[in-house]
């Protein structure tokens, strides 16, 4: 028995810090009391807690050379050059969003600064030498960003919860709002317990003059080799005196978006995941069309807010072409008659202004699809719309496959590791990291 304990202790000592730790003690007792926890795991609305799919078949398509080349930009991704200068003055409307890439967004709302899913690391991986690499620089150094009132984490996957970034923020005075169980990771990495606000779905915390509410999402969790499903995933509602915003985190489409909209909306802006989707796991990530449907559900009978697509363009995590989520979002917005913001990484904008960034900027650095890009036209507010939605759908379909992987979240797993791969790789090609 003593030998067994020594071996177990030794294995724990070798565990990478980035794996974090499992919840225990009172935190685990609180998890067991959650209405969203049953049979030893957190449960999804309308679906199973883990993705499922024909992973070996997926892996065969994932590493085909002719498809890999489409999954990265062909040129340098344009990053907004004057982000810090633009952020120096407060937003005229009281609400400003700055997409830092992937799901990282700085929201300035009614005098408060909220930082969603900050990932400033070079790789979304537990290792510095392997895993999906950043396709563009971070627009602003984290140390130059200035004070942040609260950091909001949607779930504990590596492309949303980044150890180097959290360690840097642990040395500041910021608070952290996280889903139930995720606080165990943060405490392990040096965040004091009194700076954590750990919430179950539909629980709310106040930070100054804003409220932050964890709302349901349809996803899963896990960082280490043994995923216990003991940390919750969430979308988030942030409400100030004048404005309301929504961040989806990672989620599949589900009818609960309407309930969230009814209870907490409508929203001045929604930040919606539209990348890393796949027919192999349709329950845990949304396509651009589903993302737009979610945005409209959240708005209820006042579909006037702006939708900003997130979870794309920064890390190569999927088998779909790099530009496909952007093109799909433009087509879906045009078909729905909805306002959509398309900022470059680091480009601040005010969602309630008369116009928002709307140029399909990715076209300048993406591989051109067969038949060229669909035509776009300007609306009265200067925003971009696809002139022919059917043509846009055709171009997107021609651009590549519809099956995607989430390499950083351990979806690829053993099937990928066992599948032969071309020795030649393209810049930015995804590298699978087994995490679950």
CSV table of C-alpha atoms in Angstrom, one decimal, residues 219-394:
chain,number,residue,atom,x,y,z
A,219,UNK,CA,-20.2,21.5,-24.6
A,220,UNK,CA,-17.8,19.5,-22.4
A,221,UNK,CA,-14.7,20.0,-20.3
A,222,UNK,CA,-11.3,18.5,-19.5
A,223,UNK,CA,-7.6,19.3,-19.6
A,224,UNK,CA,-5.6,16.2,-18.5
A,225,UNK,CA,-5.3,12.6,-19.6
A,226,UNK,CA,-8.1,11.7,-17.2
A,227,UNK,CA,-11.1,14.0,-17.8
A,228,UNK,CA,-13.4,13.7,-14.8
A,229,UNK,CA,-16.1,16.0,-16.2
A,230,UNK,CA,-16.1,17.8,-12.8
A,231,UNK,CA,-15.8,21.3,-14.2
A,232,UNK,CA,-18.8,23.1,-15.8
A,233,UNK,CA,-18.9,25.0,-19.1
A,234,UNK,CA,-21.0,28.1,-19.6
A,235,UNK,CA,-22.0,31.0,-21.7
A,236,UNK,CA,-22.1,34.4,-20.1
A,237,UNK,CA,-24.4,37.4,-19.8
A,238,UNK,CA,-22.9,40.7,-18.7
A,239,UNK,CA,-25.3,43.6,-17.9
A,240,UNK,CA,-24.6,47.1,-16.9
A,241,UNK,CA,-26.7,50.1,-16.2
A,242,UNK,CA,-27.3,50.8,-20.0
A,243,UNK,CA,-26.0,47.8,-22.0
A,244,UNK,CA,-26.2,44.0,-22.1
A,245,UNK,CA,-23.8,41.7,-23.9
A,246,UNK,CA,-23.6,37.9,-24.4
A,247,UNK,CA,-20.6,35.6,-24.9
A,248,UNK,CA,-21.3,32.1,-26.0
A,249,UNK,CA,-18.1,30.3,-25.0
A,250,UNK,CA,-18.1,27.0,-26.9
A,251,UNK,CA,-21.5,25.4,-27.5
A,252,UNK,CA,-23.6,23.4,-29.9
A,253,UNK,CA,-26.9,24.8,-31.0
A,254,UNK,CA,-29.8,24.1,-28.6
A,255,UNK,CA,-33.3,25.6,-28.0
A,256,UNK,CA,-32.2,27.1,-24.7
A,257,UNK,CA,-30.9,30.2,-26.5
A,258,UNK,CA,-34.5,31.3,-26.6
A,259,UNK,CA,-34.8,30.9,-22.9
A,260,UNK,CA,-31.6,32.9,-22.3
A,261,UNK,CA,-32.9,35.6,-24.5
A,262,UNK,CA,-36.2,35.8,-22.8
A,263,UNK,CA,-34.7,35.9,-19.3
A,264,UNK,CA,-31.7,38.1,-19.9
A,265,UNK,CA,-32.0,39.8,-23.3
A,266,UNK,CA,-32.2,41.4,-25.6
A,267,UNK,CA,-28.5,42.2,-26.1
A,268,UNK,CA,-26.7,45.1,-27.7
A,269,UNK,CA,-24.1,42.6,-28.9
A,270,UNK,CA,-23.6,38.9,-29.0
A,271,UNK,CA,-20.2,37.2,-29.4
A,272,UNK,CA,-21.0,33.8,-30.9
A,273,UNK,CA,-18.8,30.8,-31.6
A,274,UNK,CA,-18.9,29.9,-35.3
A,275,UNK,CA,-15.7,27.9,-35.9
A,276,UNK,CA,-14.3,24.4,-35.4
A,277,UNK,CA,-17.5,22.6,-36.3
A,278,UNK,CA,-17.9,19.1,-37.7
A,279,UNK,CA,-20.5,16.6,-38.7
A,280,UNK,CA,-18.6,14.2,-36.3
A,281,UNK,CA,-19.7,16.3,-33.3
A,282,UNK,CA,-22.6,18.6,-34.2
A,283,UNK,CA,-23.7,18.8,-30.5
A,284,UNK,CA,-20.7,20.8,-29.2
A,285,UNK,CA,-19.8,23.4,-31.8
A,286,UNK,CA,-22.0,25.6,-34.0
A,287,UNK,CA,-21.7,26.3,-37.7
A,288,UNK,CA,-22.1,29.9,-38.8
A,289,UNK,CA,-25.7,29.3,-39.8
A,290,UNK,CA,-26.4,27.9,-36.3
A,291,UNK,CA,-24.5,30.7,-34.7
A,292,UNK,CA,-26.8,33.2,-36.5
A,293,UNK,CA,-29.8,31.3,-35.4
A,294,UNK,CA,-28.6,31.4,-31.8
A,295,UNK,CA,-28.1,35.2,-32.1
A,296,UNK,CA,-31.6,35.7,-33.3
A,297,UNK,CA,-33.0,33.4,-30.6
A,298,UNK,CA,-31.1,35.4,-28.0
A,299,UNK,CA,-32.6,38.7,-29.3
A,300,UNK,CA,-36.2,37.6,-29.0
A,301,UNK,CA,-38.6,40.1,-30.6
A,302,UNK,CA,-35.9,42.8,-30.8
A,303,UNK,CA,-33.3,41.6,-33.3
A,304,UNK,CA,-31.5,44.9,-33.4
A,305,UNK,CA,-28.2,43.9,-31.7
A,306,UNK,CA,-24.9,43.2,-33.5
A,307,UNK,CA,-23.5,39.6,-33.8
A,308,UNK,CA,-19.7,39.3,-33.7
A,309,UNK,CA,-18.3,35.9,-34.8
A,310,UNK,CA,-15.6,34.4,-32.5
A,311,UNK,CA,-13.6,31.2,-32.1
A,312,UNK,CA,-12.1,31.3,-35.6
A,313,UNK,CA,-9.1,32.7,-37.6
A,314,UNK,CA,-6.5,32.6,-34.8
A,315,UNK,CA,-5.7,28.9,-34.2
A,316,UNK,CA,-6.0,26.1,-36.8
A,317,UNK,CA,-8.3,23.8,-34.9
A,318,UNK,CA,-10.5,22.4,-37.6
A,319,UNK,CA,-10.6,20.6,-40.9
A,320,UNK,CA,-12.7,23.2,-42.6
A,321,UNK,CA,-11.0,25.9,-44.8
A,322,UNK,CA,-9.6,28.8,-42.7
A,323,UNK,CA,-11.9,31.4,-44.3
A,324,UNK,CA,-15.1,29.4,-44.3
A,325,UNK,CA,-16.5,30.5,-40.9
A,326,UNK,CA,-16.1,34.2,-42.0
A,327,UNK,CA,-17.8,33.6,-45.3
A,328,UNK,CA,-20.5,31.5,-43.7
A,329,UNK,CA,-21.3,34.3,-41.2
A,330,UNK,CA,-21.6,36.9,-43.9
A,331,UNK,CA,-24.0,34.7,-45.8
A,332,UNK,CA,-26.0,33.8,-42.8
A,333,UNK,CA,-26.3,37.5,-41.7
A,334,UNK,CA,-27.5,38.5,-45.2
A,335,UNK,CA,-30.1,35.7,-45.3
A,336,UNK,CA,-31.4,36.7,-41.8
A,337,UNK,CA,-31.2,40.5,-42.4
A,338,UNK,CA,-29.1,40.7,-39.2
A,339,UNK,CA,-26.3,43.1,-38.3
A,340,UNK,CA,-22.9,41.5,-38.1
A,341,UNK,CA,-19.6,43.0,-37.0
A,342,UNK,CA,-16.4,41.7,-38.7
A,343,UNK,CA,-13.5,43.4,-37.0
A,344,UNK,CA,-9.9,42.5,-37.7
A,345,UNK,CA,-8.0,41.2,-34.6
A,346,UNK,CA,-7.5,44.1,-32.3
A,347,UNK,CA,-10.0,46.5,-34.0
A,348,UNK,CA,-12.2,48.2,-31.4
A,349,UNK,CA,-15.8,49.1,-32.4
A,350,UNK,CA,-18.9,50.3,-30.7
A,351,UNK,CA,-21.9,47.9,-31.4
A,352,UNK,CA,-24.5,50.7,-31.0
A,353,UNK,CA,-22.8,53.0,-33.5
A,354,UNK,CA,-24.4,53.7,-36.8
A,355,UNK,CA,-21.9,51.4,-38.6
A,356,UNK,CA,-19.6,48.6,-37.5
A,357,UNK,CA,-16.6,46.9,-39.2
A,358,UNK,CA,-18.0,44.9,-42.1
A,359,UNK,CA,-15.3,44.3,-44.7
A,360,UNK,CA,-14.5,40.6,-45.3
A,361,UNK,CA,-10.8,41.3,-44.4
A,362,UNK,CA,-9.8,37.6,-44.6
A,363,UNK,CA,-10.2,37.6,-48.4
A,364,UNK,CA,-7.0,39.4,-48.8
A,365,UNK,CA,-5.0,36.6,-47.1
A,366,UNK,CA,-7.0,33.4,-47.8
A,367,UNK,CA,-6.8,31.0,-50.7
A,368,UNK,CA,-9.4,32.1,-53.3
A,369,UNK,CA,-12.1,29.5,-53.8
A,370,UNK,CA,-12.9,28.0,-57.2
A,371,UNK,CA,-15.1,30.5,-59.0
A,372,UNK,CA,-13.9,33.4,-56.9
A,373,UNK,CA,-15.4,35.2,-53.9
A,374,UNK,CA,-19.2,35.9,-53.9
A,375,UNK,CA,-20.1,39.5,-54.6
A,376,UNK,CA,-20.8,41.9,-51.8
A,377,UNK,CA,-22.7,45.1,-51.6
A,378,UNK,CA,-22.9,48.0,-49.1
A,379,UNK,CA,-26.0,48.6,-47.1
A,380,UNK,CA,-27.2,52.1,-46.1
A,381,UNK,CA,-25.1,52.0,-43.0
A,382,UNK,CA,-22.0,51.0,-44.9
A,383,UNK,CA,-22.0,47.4,-43.8
A,384,UNK,CA,-21.2,44.5,-46.1
A,385,UNK,CA,-23.8,42.1,-47.3
A,386,UNK,CA,-23.5,39.1,-49.7
A,387,UNK,CA,-25.3,40.1,-52.8
A,388,UNK,CA,-26.2,36.5,-53.7
A,389,UNK,CA,-26.6,34.3,-50.7
A,390,UNK,CA,-27.0,31.2,-52.9
A,391,UNK,CA,-23.7,32.0,-54.6
A,392,UNK,CA,-22.0,32.5,-51.3
A,393,UNK,CA,-23.2,29.1,-50.1
A,394,UNK,CA,-21.8,27.5,-53.4
